[in-house]
XYZ file of C-alpha atoms in Angstrom:
211
model
C 98.326 22.760 45.875
C 100.877 20.840 43.469
C 99.976 17.213 42.932
C 102.319 15.126 41.167
C 106.051 14.309 41.705
C 107.785 14.285 38.247
C 110.816 11.672 37.459
C 112.949 12.052 34.638
C 114.440 8.967 33.585
C 117.137 9.620 30.817
C 118.476 6.462 29.759
C 121.141 5.149 27.370
C 118.427 4.267 24.248
C 115.445 6.558 25.466
C 114.180 9.340 27.768
C 111.237 8.751 29.776
C 109.063 10.481 32.468
C 106.507 9.755 34.608
C 104.054 11.740 37.008
C 103.384 10.044 40.305
C 100.745 10.963 42.330
C 100.552 11.942 46.093
C 99.945 8.083 47.037
C 103.261 7.460 44.736
C 100.798 5.681 42.199
C 102.082 6.389 38.569
C 99.487 8.437 36.702
C 101.055 9.235 33.466
C 104.012 8.300 31.472
C 105.931 9.148 28.370
C 108.970 7.700 26.519
C 110.978 8.629 23.504
C 114.052 6.931 22.007
C 116.386 8.653 20.183
C 119.391 7.373 17.935
C 122.716 6.100 18.700
C 126.314 7.417 17.145
C 128.860 4.861 16.711
C 131.857 6.846 14.853
C 134.258 3.634 14.892
C 133.672 0.071 16.312
C 133.752 0.423 20.188
C 132.881 4.198 20.199
C 129.635 5.266 21.502
C 128.223 8.538 21.463
C 124.803 10.830 21.719
C 124.048 13.769 20.376
C 123.529 16.160 23.724
C 120.793 18.469 22.293
C 118.901 15.173 21.093
C 118.789 13.970 24.575
C 117.668 17.048 25.857
C 114.954 17.439 23.148
C 113.667 14.095 23.825
C 113.707 14.636 27.640
C 112.214 18.060 27.574
C 109.568 16.573 24.664
C 108.506 13.860 27.356
C 108.496 15.925 30.280
C 105.877 18.359 28.485
C 103.614 15.454 27.083
C 103.109 14.047 30.688
C 102.308 17.304 32.515
C 100.078 18.494 29.653
C 97.934 15.162 29.761
C 97.646 15.246 33.237
C 95.478 18.885 32.756
C 97.742 20.591 34.915
C 100.824 22.969 34.314
C 104.254 22.937 35.757
C 102.540 24.435 39.049
C 100.944 20.971 39.583
C 104.862 19.690 40.104
C 105.610 19.532 43.789
C 109.129 17.784 43.286
C 111.523 16.619 40.238
C 113.623 13.596 40.443
C 116.224 12.640 37.975
C 117.708 9.472 36.746
C 120.650 9.166 34.113
C 122.889 6.738 32.050
C 125.393 7.782 34.669
C 129.152 7.522 33.421
C 127.864 9.116 30.082
C 129.346 13.128 30.161
C 128.998 16.012 28.065
C 131.439 19.298 27.833
C 129.732 22.228 27.113
C 130.686 26.082 26.628
C 129.476 28.177 29.945
C 128.340 31.128 27.682
C 126.453 29.820 24.774
C 125.452 26.535 26.191
C 126.501 24.753 23.055
C 128.226 21.374 23.761
C 131.860 20.995 22.257
C 131.682 17.323 21.250
C 128.882 14.706 21.342
C 128.110 13.051 24.845
C 130.426 10.130 25.344
C 128.468 7.141 26.436
C 129.485 4.587 29.468
C 129.555 1.875 26.732
C 132.506 3.563 24.896
C 135.821 2.162 24.974
C 137.904 4.547 23.135
C 139.901 5.530 26.001
C 140.654 1.888 27.517
C 144.173 2.084 25.748
C 144.828 5.606 28.331
C 143.221 3.294 31.018
C 145.934 0.660 30.137
C 148.818 3.013 30.294
C 147.596 4.652 33.593
C 147.443 1.374 35.395
C 151.121 0.692 34.114
C 152.049 3.971 35.474
C 150.992 2.613 38.561
C 147.543 5.085 39.305
C 145.529 2.047 39.338
C 145.501 1.636 43.622
C 145.494 5.555 44.221
C 142.652 5.947 42.051
C 140.670 2.814 43.762
C 141.752 3.570 47.627
C 140.338 7.205 46.593
C 136.955 6.379 44.384
C 136.265 2.939 45.445
C 136.392 2.147 41.448
C 138.696 0.165 39.267
C 140.589 1.931 36.600
C 138.360 1.623 33.474
C 137.225 3.461 30.538
C 133.726 2.736 31.683
C 133.851 5.909 34.028
C 133.910 9.649 33.198
C 137.397 10.787 33.492
C 138.827 9.456 30.997
C 136.177 10.417 28.273
C 136.349 14.292 29.643
C 140.143 14.021 29.139
C 139.659 12.532 25.777
C 137.291 15.399 24.657
C 139.786 18.006 26.229
C 142.476 16.494 24.383
C 140.902 16.057 20.894
C 138.510 19.275 20.402
C 140.718 21.953 19.214
C 141.056 24.669 21.545
C 138.963 22.619 24.579
C 141.971 22.293 27.178
C 142.956 26.068 26.734
C 139.233 27.021 26.932
C 139.081 24.792 30.237
C 141.874 26.105 32.008
C 140.300 29.933 31.244
C 136.977 28.442 33.055
C 134.976 28.632 29.635
C 133.546 25.075 29.865
C 131.846 22.968 31.866
C 130.851 19.479 32.005
C 129.177 16.892 33.854
C 127.478 13.799 33.566
C 123.833 13.543 32.233
C 121.977 14.632 35.248
C 124.120 17.746 35.225
C 123.413 18.808 31.617
C 119.580 18.070 32.113
C 119.531 20.243 35.254
C 121.670 22.860 33.577
C 119.333 23.181 30.654
C 116.086 22.992 33.162
C 117.281 25.792 35.255
C 118.139 27.858 32.317
C 121.993 27.768 32.590
C 121.575 28.794 36.289
C 122.779 25.490 38.161
C 125.676 23.190 37.431
C 125.019 20.644 40.115
C 124.959 17.085 40.191
C 124.478 14.803 43.662
C 127.093 12.197 45.448
C 125.761 8.893 43.287
C 126.637 10.575 40.079
C 129.857 12.242 41.098
C 130.836 8.603 42.740
C 131.014 7.304 39.048
C 133.269 9.812 37.485
C 136.634 8.297 39.009
C 137.442 11.946 40.095
C 135.429 12.055 43.352
C 137.032 11.175 46.470
C 134.271 9.071 48.362
C 135.711 9.014 51.692
C 136.283 13.066 52.173
C 133.046 13.484 49.831
C 134.876 16.043 47.679
C 136.372 16.417 44.255
C 139.983 15.206 44.504
C 142.523 17.764 43.111
C 145.268 15.010 42.781
C 142.709 13.025 40.220
C 141.393 16.387 38.511
C 145.369 16.916 37.908
C 146.142 13.120 36.863
C 143.493 13.619 34.113
C 144.328 17.481 33.382
C 141.049 18.397 34.277
C 140.873 21.983 35.465
C 139.124 22.562 39.150
C 136.093 24.583 39.067
């Protein structure tokens, strides 16, 4: 019978894994730091494959330390750094660019332009968020605009994107699950929190093809 709940915490500077017993007491924990990438001032990136490798390593470590195997895990929970985004090829599984981290300010000018065009109130009314580079939408837009061929590939349905939870679950499921939850979706600036759906109007505003 499964004995543990496995919690993954993919943070901004390290990946962690914890095993909790049936009484919700922590039994085993592991942590691994990974490099930060600063292409220029105020820009912050992570290598998505390094994120996955570090998270997978600590996952395996706590399971091995428990003396059990994957069958000892009853449930898996994922916490992550939220607004950080990855875009990857749905066929090869390869990221087309480094993950753009929530701290990154490269799209601040784009947000200022959208503000000047009068989009801020509409975005806030639908998403509950202020128009800011902190959130995911302009990060995804930037990748599609700055990686050669990315926007055309997205229109052909060849790319997937998501916050870090989506990337990890896709990897953990062997590419069978491209999912998120409401709480992560609500941090993208693309999710209508009233209708609980991806907002086609906002996807169009940022030039992000709907799935």
